[in-house]
PDB file of C-alpha atoms and ligand atoms in Angstrom:
ATOM      1  CA  MET A   1       5.041 -17.734  18.936  1.00 73.00           C
ATOM      2  CA  LYS A   2       1.717 -19.263  20.021  1.00 82.00           C
ATOM      3  CA  GLU A   3      -1.013 -19.269  17.410  1.00 90.00           C
ATOM      4  CA  PRO A   4      -3.581 -16.582  18.367  1.00 95.00           C
ATOM      5  CA  ALA A   5      -6.629 -18.824  17.874  1.00 97.00           C
ATOM      6  CA  ARG A   6      -8.788 -16.923  20.375  1.00 97.00           C
ATOM      7  CA  GLU A   7      -7.943 -13.540  18.821  1.00 98.00           C
ATOM      8  CA  ILE A   8      -8.710 -14.832  15.324  1.00 98.00           C
ATOM      9  CA  ALA A   9     -12.055 -16.159  16.579  1.00 98.00           C
ATOM     10  CA  LYS A  10     -12.748 -12.725  18.086  1.00 98.00           C
ATOM     11  CA  LEU A  11     -11.884 -11.067  14.776  1.00 98.00           C
ATOM     12  CA  LYS A  12     -14.285 -13.418  12.995  1.00 98.00           C
ATOM     13  CA  ARG A  13     -17.062 -12.317  15.376  1.00 98.00           C
ATOM     14  CA  LEU A  14     -16.230  -8.635  14.907  1.00 98.00           C
ATOM     15  CA  ILE A  15     -16.380  -9.087  11.138  1.00 98.00           C
ATOM     16  CA  GLU A  16     -19.727 -10.877  11.373  1.00 98.00           C
ATOM     17  CA  GLU A  17     -21.170  -8.081  13.537  1.00 98.00           C
ATOM     18  CA  ALA A  18     -19.774  -5.196  11.469  1.00 98.00           C
ATOM     19  CA  GLU A  19     -21.706  -3.474   8.707  1.00 98.00           C
ATOM     20  CA  LYS A  20     -19.158  -1.033   7.288  1.00 98.00           C
ATOM     21  CA  ILE A  21     -15.627  -2.352   7.334  1.00 98.00           C
ATOM     22  CA  VAL A  22     -12.581  -0.481   6.055  1.00 98.00           C
ATOM     23  CA  ALA A  23      -9.466  -2.518   5.319  1.00 98.00           C
ATOM     24  CA  PHE A  24      -6.291  -0.463   5.529  1.00 98.00           C
ATOM     25  CA  THR A  25      -3.321  -2.314   4.087  1.00 98.00           C
ATOM     26  CA  GLY A  26       0.449  -2.026   3.971  1.00 98.00           C
ATOM     27  CA  ALA A  27       3.333  -3.870   2.398  1.00 96.00           C
ATOM     28  CA  GLY A  28       2.856  -6.855   4.755  1.00 97.00           C
ATOM     29  CA  VAL A  29      -0.192  -8.095   2.808  1.00 98.00           C
ATOM     30  CA  SER A  30       1.980  -8.512  -0.286  1.00 97.00           C
ATOM     31  CA  THR A  31       5.084 -10.194   1.153  1.00 96.00           C
ATOM     32  CA  GLU A  32       3.547 -13.648   0.626  1.00 97.00           C
ATOM     33  CA  CYS A  33       3.117 -12.649  -3.040  1.00 97.00           C
ATOM     34  CA  GLY A  34       6.900 -12.223  -3.310  1.00 93.00           C
ATOM     35  CA  ILE A  35       6.966  -8.416  -3.009  1.00 92.00           C
ATOM     36  CA  PRO A  36       9.414  -7.358  -0.298  1.00 88.00           C
ATOM     37  CA  ASP A  37       8.198  -4.892   2.328  1.00 87.00           C
ATOM     38  CA  PHE A  38      10.047  -1.817   3.424  1.00 78.00           C
ATOM     39  CA  ARG A  39      11.412  -2.377   6.868  1.00 72.00           C
ATOM     40  CA  SER A  40      11.748  -6.099   7.516  1.00 69.00           C
ATOM     41  CA  PRO A  41      15.292  -7.560   7.293  1.00 68.00           C
ATOM     42  CA  GLY A  42      16.074  -7.861   3.582  1.00 67.00           C
ATOM     43  CA  GLY A  43      13.258  -5.378   2.813  1.00 66.00           C
ATOM     44  CA  LEU A  44      13.631  -2.497   0.374  1.00 65.00           C
ATOM     45  CA  TRP A  45      14.535   0.015   3.062  1.00 61.00           C
ATOM     46  CA  THR A  46      17.641  -1.969   4.010  1.00 65.00           C
ATOM     47  CA  LYS A  47      18.846  -2.121   0.381  1.00 70.00           C
ATOM     48  CA  TYR A  48      18.260   1.387  -0.957  1.00 74.00           C
ATOM     49  CA  LYS A  49      18.011   4.799   0.647  1.00 82.00           C
ATOM     50  CA  PRO A  50      14.738   6.179  -0.760  1.00 87.00           C
ATOM     51  CA  ILE A  51      15.058   8.962  -3.339  1.00 94.00           C
ATOM     52  CA  GLU A  52      13.276  12.063  -2.041  1.00 96.00           C
ATOM     53  CA  PHE A  53      10.893  13.862  -4.381  1.00 97.00           C
ATOM     54  CA  SER A  54      13.031  17.039  -4.306  1.00 98.00           C
ATOM     55  CA  GLU A  55      16.097  15.044  -5.425  1.00 97.00           C
ATOM     56  CA  PHE A  56      14.073  13.441  -8.231  1.00 97.00           C
ATOM     57  CA  MET A  57      12.883  16.842  -9.433  1.00 97.00           C
ATOM     58  CA  SER A  58      16.211  18.622  -9.260  1.00 97.00           C
ATOM     59  CA  SER A  59      18.547  16.158 -10.989  1.00 96.00           C
ATOM     60  CA  ALA A  60      18.236  14.350 -14.329  1.00 96.00           C
ATOM     61  CA  GLU A  61      20.882  11.904 -13.122  1.00 97.00           C
ATOM     62  CA  THR A  62      18.815  11.053 -10.034  1.00 97.00           C
ATOM     63  CA  ARG A  63      15.710  10.584 -12.195  1.00 98.00           C
ATOM     64  CA  LEU A  64      17.613   8.112 -14.362  1.00 98.00           C
ATOM     65  CA  GLU A  65      18.813   6.260 -11.236  1.00 96.00           C
ATOM     66  CA  ALA A  66      15.235   6.223  -9.866  1.00 96.00           C
ATOM     67  CA  TRP A  67      13.940   4.688 -13.108  1.00 97.00           C
ATOM     68  CA  ARG A  68      16.730   2.067 -13.220  1.00 96.00           C
ATOM     69  CA  ARG A  69      15.980   1.094  -9.624  1.00 93.00           C
ATOM     70  CA  TYR A  70      12.308   0.920 -10.443  1.00 93.00           C
ATOM     71  CA  PHE A  71      12.873  -1.437 -13.389  1.00 95.00           C
ATOM     72  CA  ARG A  72      14.964  -3.759 -11.160  1.00 90.00           C
ATOM     73  CA  LEU A  73      12.101  -3.843  -8.655  1.00 86.00           C
ATOM     74  CA  TYR A  74       9.503  -4.223 -11.391  1.00 87.00           C
ATOM     75  CA  ASP A  75      11.356  -7.240 -12.810  1.00 87.00           C
ATOM     76  CA  GLN A  76      11.520  -8.768  -9.346  1.00 82.00           C
ATOM     77  CA  VAL A  77       7.788  -8.438  -8.703  1.00 85.00           C
ATOM     78  CA  ALA A  78       6.262  -8.634 -12.195  1.00 85.00           C
ATOM     79  CA  GLY A  79       3.774 -11.458 -12.287  1.00 91.00           C
ATOM     80  CA  ALA A  80       2.985 -11.294  -8.553  1.00 96.00           C
ATOM     81  CA  LYS A  81      -0.549 -12.483  -7.885  1.00 98.00           C
ATOM     82  CA  PRO A  82      -2.902 -11.494  -5.058  1.00 98.00           C
ATOM     83  CA  GLY A  83      -2.391 -13.410  -1.821  1.00 98.00           C
ATOM     84  CA  ARG A  84      -4.712 -14.662   0.940  1.00 98.00           C
ATOM     85  CA  SER A  85      -5.129 -11.199   2.508  1.00 98.00           C
ATOM     86  CA  HIS A  86      -6.081  -9.655  -0.835  1.00 98.00           C
ATOM     87  CA  ARG A  87      -8.561 -12.452  -1.502  1.00 98.00           C
ATOM     88  CA  ALA A  88     -10.153 -12.258   1.951  1.00 98.00           C
ATOM     89  CA  ILE A  89     -10.475  -8.467   1.697  1.00 98.00           C
ATOM     90  CA  ALA A  90     -11.964  -8.789  -1.813  1.00 98.00           C
ATOM     91  CA  GLN A  91     -14.520 -11.208  -0.381  1.00 98.00           C
ATOM     92  CA  LEU A  92     -15.480  -8.649   2.287  1.00 98.00           C
ATOM     93  CA  VAL A  93     -15.999  -6.028  -0.425  1.00 98.00           C
ATOM     94  CA  MET A  94     -17.923  -8.394  -2.695  1.00 98.00           C
ATOM     95  CA  ASN A  95     -20.333  -9.482   0.027  1.00 97.00           C
ATOM     96  CA  GLY A  96     -21.025  -5.851   0.926  1.00 97.00           C
ATOM     97  CA  LYS A  97     -19.290  -5.910   4.314  1.00 98.00           C
ATOM     98  CA  ALA A  98     -16.377  -3.655   3.401  1.00 98.00           C
ATOM     99  CA  THR A  99     -17.024  -0.221   1.958  1.00 98.00           C
ATOM    100  CA  HIS A 100     -13.426   0.635   1.048  1.00 98.00           C
ATOM    101  CA  VAL A 101      -9.884  -0.618   0.878  1.00 98.00           C
ATOM    102  CA  ILE A 102      -7.402   2.074   1.814  1.00 98.00           C
ATOM    103  CA  THR A 103      -3.945   0.962   0.772  1.00 98.00           C
ATOM    104  CA  GLN A 104      -0.434   2.270   1.097  1.00 97.00           C
ATOM    105  CA  ASN A 105       0.657  -0.283  -1.481  1.00 96.00           C
ATOM    106  CA  ILE A 106       1.468   0.592  -5.048  1.00 95.00           C
ATOM    107  CA  ASP A 107       1.379  -2.950  -6.423  1.00 95.00           C
ATOM    108  CA  ASN A 108      -2.145  -2.989  -7.926  1.00 96.00           C
ATOM    109  CA  LEU A 109      -2.895  -6.334  -6.216  1.00 97.00           C
ATOM    110  CA  HIS A 110      -6.176  -5.222  -4.623  1.00 98.00           C
ATOM    111  CA  GLN A 111      -7.448  -4.395  -8.125  1.00 98.00           C
ATOM    112  CA  GLU A 112      -6.192  -7.753  -9.374  1.00 97.00           C
ATOM    113  CA  SER A 113      -8.016  -9.539  -6.559  1.00 98.00           C
ATOM    114  CA  GLY A 114     -11.302  -8.210  -7.958  1.00 98.00           C
ATOM    115  CA  VAL A 115     -11.983  -5.159  -5.772  1.00 98.00           C
ATOM    116  CA  PRO A 116     -13.640  -2.518  -8.001  1.00 98.00           C
ATOM    117  CA  PRO A 117     -11.290   0.472  -8.497  1.00 97.00           C
ATOM    118  CA  GLU A 118     -13.830   2.923  -7.039  1.00 97.00           C
ATOM    119  CA  LYS A 119     -13.613   1.071  -3.700  1.00 98.00           C
ATOM    120  CA  ILE A 120      -9.809   1.373  -3.523  1.00 98.00           C
ATOM    121  CA  ILE A 121      -8.142   4.464  -2.120  1.00 98.00           C
ATOM    122  CA  GLU A 122      -4.452   4.405  -3.031  1.00 98.00           C
ATOM    123  CA  LEU A 123      -2.688   6.726  -0.612  1.00 97.00           C
ATOM    124  CA  HIS A 124       0.696   6.366  -2.250  1.00 96.00           C
ATOM    125  CA  GLY A 125      -0.389   5.945  -5.839  1.00 97.00           C
ATOM    126  CA  ASN A 126       0.075   3.042  -8.239  1.00 96.00           C
ATOM    127  CA  GLY A 127       3.335   1.721  -9.646  1.00 94.00           C
ATOM    128  CA  SER A 128       1.879  -0.139 -12.596  1.00 94.00           C
ATOM    129  CA  PHE A 129       1.990   2.967 -14.787  1.00 96.00           C
ATOM    130  CA  ALA A 130       3.643   6.395 -14.993  1.00 98.00           C
ATOM    131  CA  LYS A 131       2.350   9.949 -15.267  1.00 97.00           C
ATOM    132  CA  CYS A 132       3.606  13.299 -16.511  1.00 98.00           C
ATOM    133  CA  LEU A 133       4.027  15.569 -13.508  1.00 98.00           C
ATOM    134  CA  SER A 134       3.004  18.600 -15.608  1.00 98.00           C
ATOM    135  CA  CYS A 135       0.017  17.513 -17.720  1.00 98.00           C
ATOM    136  CA  GLU A 136      -0.790  14.213 -15.926  1.00 96.00           C
ATOM    137  CA  ARG A 137      -0.801  12.223 -19.196  1.00 98.00           C
ATOM    138  CA  ARG A 138      -0.492   8.495 -18.551  1.00 98.00           C
ATOM    139  CA  HIS A 139       2.602   6.681 -19.850  1.00 98.00           C
ATOM    140  CA  GLU A 140       3.304   2.954 -19.698  1.00 97.00           C
ATOM    141  CA  ILE A 141       6.214   1.459 -17.770  1.00 96.00           C
ATOM    142  CA  GLN A 142       7.400  -0.555 -20.793  1.00 96.00           C
ATOM    143  CA  TRP A 143       7.541   2.654 -22.849  1.00 98.00           C
ATOM    144  CA  ALA A 144       9.640   4.331 -20.122  1.00 98.00           C
ATOM    145  CA  ARG A 145      11.951   1.324 -20.060  1.00 98.00           C
ATOM    146  CA  ARG A 146      12.535   1.540 -23.814  1.00 98.00           C
ATOM    147  CA  VAL A 147      13.326   5.257 -23.514  1.00 98.00           C
ATOM    148  CA  VAL A 148      15.831   4.620 -20.711  1.00 98.00           C
ATOM    149  CA  GLU A 149      17.459   1.688 -22.519  1.00 97.00           C
ATOM    150  CA  ASP A 150      17.690   3.481 -25.859  1.00 98.00           C
ATOM    151  CA  SER A 151      18.639   6.997 -24.741  1.00 98.00           C
ATOM    152  CA  HIS A 152      20.183   6.443 -21.283  1.00 97.00           C
ATOM    153  CA  GLN A 153      18.040   9.352 -20.176  1.00 97.00           C
ATOM    154  CA  ALA A 154      14.994   9.609 -17.942  1.00 98.00           C
ATOM    155  CA  PRO A 155      11.773   9.778 -19.976  1.00 98.00           C
ATOM    156  CA  THR A 156       9.917  13.018 -20.636  1.00 98.00           C
ATOM    157  CA  CYS A 157       6.277  13.449 -21.600  1.00 98.00           C
ATOM    158  CA  VAL A 158       5.419  12.705 -25.225  1.00 97.00           C
ATOM    159  CA  ALA A 159       2.808  15.492 -25.147  1.00 98.00           C
ATOM    160  CA  CYS A 160       4.338  18.389 -23.193  1.00 98.00           C
ATOM    161  CA  GLY A 161       7.962  17.427 -22.455  1.00 98.00           C
ATOM    162  CA  GLY A 162       7.313  17.407 -18.684  1.00 98.00           C
ATOM    163  CA  ILE A 163       8.996  15.107 -16.200  1.00 98.00           C
ATOM    164  CA  VAL A 164       7.532  11.583 -16.202  1.00 98.00           C
ATOM    165  CA  LYS A 165       7.446   9.631 -12.935  1.00 98.00           C
ATOM    166  CA  THR A 166       5.819   6.392 -11.799  1.00 97.00           C
ATOM    167  CA  ALA A 167       2.309   7.245 -10.593  1.00 97.00           C
ATOM    168  CA  THR A 168       3.451   6.811  -6.988  1.00 96.00           C
ATOM    169  CA  ILE A 169       3.998   9.232  -4.133  1.00 96.00           C
ATOM    170  CA  SER A 170       7.660   9.527  -3.115  1.00 94.00           C
ATOM    171  CA  PHE A 171       8.966  10.647   0.239  1.00 92.00           C
ATOM    172  CA  GLY A 172       8.612  14.426   0.348  1.00 94.00           C
ATOM    173  CA  GLN A 173       6.024  14.487  -2.460  1.00 95.00           C
ATOM    174  CA  PRO A 174       2.714  16.052  -1.475  1.00 92.00           C
ATOM    175  CA  MET A 175      -0.148  13.586  -1.350  1.00 91.00           C
ATOM    176  CA  PRO A 176      -3.146  14.684  -3.441  1.00 93.00           C
ATOM    177  CA  GLU A 177      -5.568  16.303  -0.972  1.00 95.00           C
ATOM    178  CA  HIS A 178      -8.645  14.628  -2.460  1.00 96.00           C
ATOM    179  CA  VAL A 179      -7.144  11.169  -1.824  1.00 97.00           C
ATOM    180  CA  MET A 180      -6.562  11.846   1.874  1.00 96.00           C
ATOM    181  CA  ALA A 181     -10.012  13.465   2.113  1.00 97.00           C
ATOM    182  CA  GLU A 182     -11.581  10.339   0.614  1.00 98.00           C
ATOM    183  CA  ALA A 183      -9.648   8.164   3.088  1.00 98.00           C
ATOM    184  CA  HIS A 184     -10.830  10.323   5.996  1.00 98.00           C
ATOM    185  CA  GLY A 185     -14.416  10.032   4.760  1.00 98.00           C
ATOM    186  CA  ALA A 186     -14.210   6.227   4.603  1.00 98.00           C
ATOM    187  CA  ALA A 187     -12.497   5.976   8.005  1.00 98.00           C
ATOM    188  CA  GLU A 188     -15.039   8.296   9.582  1.00 97.00           C
ATOM    189  CA  ALA A 189     -17.993   6.284   8.309  1.00 98.00           C
ATOM    190  CA  CYS A 190     -16.797   2.756   9.132  1.00 98.00           C
ATOM    191  CA  ASP A 191     -17.655   0.679  12.181  1.00 98.00           C
ATOM    192  CA  LEU A 192     -14.669  -1.709  11.946  1.00 98.00           C
ATOM    193  CA  PHE A 193     -11.211  -0.623  10.812  1.00 98.00           C
ATOM    194  CA  LEU A 194      -8.735  -3.391   9.988  1.00 98.00           C
ATOM    195  CA  ALA A 195      -5.115  -2.211   9.791  1.00 98.00           C
ATOM    196  CA  VAL A 196      -3.290  -5.081   8.087  1.00 98.00           C
ATOM    197  CA  GLY A 197       0.400  -5.613   7.352  1.00 98.00           C
ATOM    198  CA  SER A 198       1.614  -2.110   8.066  1.00 97.00           C
ATOM    199  CA  SER A 199       4.355  -0.968  10.428  1.00 96.00           C
ATOM    200  CA  LEU A 200       2.251   2.237  10.825  1.00 97.00           C
ATOM    201  CA  LYS A 201       5.369   4.353  10.527  1.00 95.00           C
ATOM    202  CA  VAL A 202       4.594   6.333   7.370  1.00 91.00           C
ATOM    203  CA  PHE A 203       2.523   9.476   8.001  1.00 92.00           C
ATOM    204  CA  PRO A 204      -0.069  10.809   7.378  1.00 92.00           C
ATOM    205  CA  ALA A 205      -1.335   7.315   6.422  1.00 95.00           C
ATOM    206  CA  ALA A 206      -0.488   5.909   9.861  1.00 96.00           C
ATOM    207  CA  SER A 207      -2.791   8.405  11.558  1.00 96.00           C
ATOM    208  CA  LEU A 208      -5.889   6.839   9.948  1.00 98.00           C
ATOM    209  CA  PRO A 209      -6.378   3.822  12.270  1.00 98.00           C
ATOM    210  CA  VAL A 210      -6.562   5.924  15.428  1.00 96.00           C
ATOM    211  CA  LEU A 211      -8.670   8.579  13.697  1.00 97.00           C
ATOM    212  CA  ALA A 212     -11.150   5.878  12.641  1.00 98.00           C
ATOM    213  CA  GLN A 213     -11.301   4.686  16.235  1.00 98.00           C
ATOM    214  CA  ARG A 214     -11.882   8.232  17.526  1.00 97.00           C
ATOM    215  CA  TRP A 215     -14.708   8.518  15.020  1.00 96.00           C
ATOM    216  CA  GLY A 216     -16.326   5.424  16.543  1.00 98.00           C
ATOM    217  CA  ALA A 217     -14.876   2.370  14.782  1.00 98.00           C
ATOM    218  CA  VAL A 218     -13.544  -0.738  16.471  1.00 98.00           C
ATOM    219  CA  LEU A 219      -9.819  -0.861  15.642  1.00 98.00           C
ATOM    220  CA  VAL A 220      -8.055  -4.137  14.870  1.00 98.00           C
ATOM    221  CA  ILE A 221      -4.329  -4.247  14.057  1.00 98.00           C
ATOM    222  CA  ILE A 222      -3.033  -7.349  12.298  1.00 98.00           C
ATOM    223  CA  ASN A 223       0.735  -7.381  11.821  1.00 98.00           C
ATOM    224  CA  ASN A 224       3.440  -9.949  12.402  1.00 96.00           C
ATOM    225  CA  GLU A 225       5.355  -7.579  14.667  1.00 96.00           C
ATOM    226  CA  PRO A 226       4.139  -5.000  17.209  1.00 97.00           C
ATOM    227  CA  THR A 227       3.395  -1.443  16.073  1.00 98.00           C
ATOM    228  CA  ASP A 228       3.483   1.817  17.998  1.00 97.00           C
ATOM    229  CA  PHE A 229      -0.324   1.925  17.840  1.00 97.00           C
ATOM    230  CA  ASP A 230      -1.020  -1.492  19.399  1.00 98.00           C
ATOM    231  CA  GLU A 231      -1.763   0.017  22.806  1.00 97.00           C
ATOM    232  CA  PHE A 232      -4.714   1.944  21.325  1.00 97.00           C
ATOM    233  CA  ALA A 233      -6.259  -0.938  19.378  1.00 98.00           C
ATOM    234  CA  ASP A 234      -9.314  -2.871  20.517  1.00 98.00           C
ATOM    235  CA  LEU A 235      -7.716  -6.072  19.225  1.00 98.00           C
ATOM    236  CA  VAL A 236      -4.121  -6.790  18.188  1.00 98.00           C
ATOM    237  CA  ILE A 237      -3.151  -9.915  16.283  1.00 98.00           C
ATOM    238  CA  ASN A 238       0.621 -10.276  15.923  1.00 98.00           C
ATOM    239  CA  TRP A 239       0.462 -13.038  13.351  1.00 98.00           C
ATOM    240  CA  ASP A 240       0.683 -13.670   9.638  1.00 98.00           C
ATOM    241  CA  ALA A 241      -1.891 -11.504   7.851  1.00 98.00           C
ATOM    242  CA  GLY A 242      -2.804 -14.052   5.154  1.00 98.00           C
ATOM    243  CA  ASP A 243      -3.352 -16.827   7.677  1.00 98.00           C
ATOM    244  CA  THR A 244      -5.346 -14.547   9.993  1.00 98.00           C
ATOM    245  CA  LEU A 245      -7.659 -13.090   7.352  1.00 98.00           C
ATOM    246  CA  SER A 246      -8.248 -16.311   5.446  1.00 98.00           C
ATOM    247  CA  ARG A 247      -9.400 -17.902   8.727  1.00 98.00           C
ATOM    248  CA  ALA A 248     -11.453 -14.926   9.928  1.00 98.00           C
ATOM    249  CA  VAL A 249     -13.257 -14.318   6.621  1.00 98.00           C
ATOM    250  CA  SER A 250     -15.219 -17.288   5.411  1.00 82.00           C
TER     251      SER A 250
HETATM  252  P1  NAD B 301       6.337  -1.493   6.113  1.00 69.45           P
HETATM  253  O1  NAD B 301       7.360  -2.307   5.380  1.00 69.45           O
HETATM  254  O2  NAD B 301       6.794  -0.319   6.877  1.00 69.45           O
HETATM  255  O3  NAD B 301       5.563  -2.451   7.110  1.00 69.45           O
HETATM  256  C1  NAD B 301       5.139  -3.728   6.719  1.00 69.45           C
HETATM  257  C2  NAD B 301       4.805  -4.464   7.998  1.00 69.45           C
HETATM  258  O4  NAD B 301       4.217  -5.690   7.628  1.00 69.45           O
HETATM  259  C3  NAD B 301       6.028  -4.779   8.851  1.00 69.45           C
HETATM  260  O5  NAD B 301       5.760  -4.418  10.195  1.00 69.45           O
HETATM  261  C4  NAD B 301       6.193  -6.283   8.684  1.00 69.45           C
HETATM  262  O6  NAD B 301       6.717  -6.902   9.858  1.00 69.45           O
HETATM  263  C5  NAD B 301       4.770  -6.702   8.421  1.00 69.45           C
HETATM  264  N1  NAD B 301       4.628  -7.935   7.651  1.00 69.45           N
HETATM  265  C6  NAD B 301       5.394  -8.405   6.652  1.00 69.45           C
HETATM  266  N2  NAD B 301       4.898  -9.565   6.172  1.00 69.45           N
HETATM  267  C7  NAD B 301       3.795  -9.839   6.914  1.00 69.45           C
HETATM  268  C8  NAD B 301       2.860 -10.895   6.923  1.00 69.45           C
HETATM  269  N3  NAD B 301       2.937 -11.919   6.066  1.00 69.45           N
HETATM  270  N4  NAD B 301       1.841 -10.854   7.825  1.00 69.45           N
HETATM  271  C9  NAD B 301       1.729  -9.825   8.714  1.00 69.45           C
HETATM  272  N5  NAD B 301       2.600  -8.798   8.750  1.00 69.45           N
HETATM  273  C10 NAD B 301       3.619  -8.807   7.851  1.00 69.45           C
HETATM  274  O7  NAD B 301       5.215  -1.137   5.073  1.00 69.45           O
HETATM  275  P2  NAD B 301       4.087  -0.025   5.125  1.00 69.45           P
HETATM  276  O8  NAD B 301       3.628   0.155   6.531  1.00 69.45           O
HETATM  277  O9  NAD B 301       3.152  -0.380   4.061  1.00 69.45           O
HETATM  278  O10 NAD B 301       4.832   1.333   4.741  1.00 69.45           O
HETATM  279  C11 NAD B 301       5.854   1.334   3.806  1.00 69.45           C
HETATM  280  C12 NAD B 301       5.663   2.186   2.557  1.00 69.45           C
HETATM  281  O11 NAD B 301       6.299   1.460   1.506  1.00 69.45           O
HETATM  282  C13 NAD B 301       4.257   2.373   2.101  1.00 69.45           C
HETATM  283  O12 NAD B 301       4.145   3.713   1.849  1.00 69.45           O
HETATM  284  C14 NAD B 301       4.125   1.621   0.775  1.00 69.45           C
HETATM  285  O13 NAD B 301       3.655   2.522  -0.211  1.00 69.45           O
HETATM  286  C15 NAD B 301       5.514   1.295   0.356  1.00 69.45           C
HETATM  287  N6  NAD B 301       5.714  -0.103  -0.092  1.00 69.45           N
HETATM  288  C16 NAD B 301       4.768  -0.719  -0.870  1.00 69.45           C
HETATM  289  C17 NAD B 301       4.952  -2.034  -1.251  1.00 69.45           C
HETATM  290  C18 NAD B 301       3.895  -2.684  -2.107  1.00 69.45           C
HETATM  291  O14 NAD B 301       3.217  -1.984  -2.856  1.00 69.45           O
HETATM  292  N7  NAD B 301       3.689  -3.990  -1.991  1.00 69.45           N
HETATM  293  C19 NAD B 301       6.100  -2.734  -0.866  1.00 69.45           C
HETATM  294  C20 NAD B 301       7.051  -2.062  -0.084  1.00 69.45           C
HETATM  295  C21 NAD B 301       6.846  -0.741   0.291  1.00 69.45           C
END
C-alpha cells in the first residue's frame, strides 16, 4: 500500500487549526504495544467466543472460566507500555489541543502515557482492577488470582459477598449512562474528532464519530483497514495509527 503522505500532511494541518480535539481510540492503538485486537487475524475474537454478561451472571462455572481466560490474557499483556499513538494523543492533551480521550480500550495505557484520568472516558471500563457488582468495592486482580488458584472458585466480594468482575463492560452488560453522557458531551463540543484504531463495529461506541460530525466536528478516521463509516469521514487514513499520529503531531 502506498504511504499516505498527503493525507498525513492534511491531518497535521487539521490538528494545527483545531482548538478542541477529541481522540476516540480502539484496540488498534495498542497492537504495537503487544496487545492483540479483537478482529484482526490472530486477534482475541478468533480465539475465544466472548462470554456474555448474562452467562457470567448465571453460572459460577462460567465466571471461573472468565477469570481463568482473563489471567491468561493479563499474563500476555502485563508490562505493555504506551505506544506512539498513546504518546501523540497525550501530547495533544498536554498542549491543550485535545479536551478528552474517549477509549474503548480497557488496557489503562492512556493513563500510563500521562493523560490525566479526568480527561479519559473509558466506554468499556478498565481491566487493571476488579469491582464488586453489588457494592462496587474495588478488588485487585492479583487478589482475584490468588482466590481462583487457592479455591478453584470465582472470587466474591470481601465486604458483601457479591459477584466480583473485572471493571470492564462485557457484551450484553449495560454501559453506565453517565459514561456515555460524558462521551456525548465531549463529542458534541469538539471541532476535530479523531477515530483511531477502531473497526467501528461495537455499538453504541461506534455511533460517536458520526454524531460528533453531525454536531459540527471534522471527522478523521485512522485505521489500517477500511471501516463502514469511511464514506462519511472528512478524511480517511488507512495506515498504521502509530506512524500516522507520530508524524502528524509534533
Ligand atoms: P477491533 O479489534 O474491532 O478493531 C481494531 C481495528 O484496529 C481493526 O480494524 C484493525 O485492523 C485496526 N488496527 C490494528 N492495529 C492497527 C494499527 N497498528 N494501526 C491502525 N489500525 C490498526 O477493536 P475495537 O474497535 O476497539 O472494538 C473491540 C472491542 O474490544 C472494544 O470494545 C475494546 O474494549 C475491546 N478490546 C480492547 C483491547 C485493549 O484494551 N487494548 C484489546 C482488544 C479488544
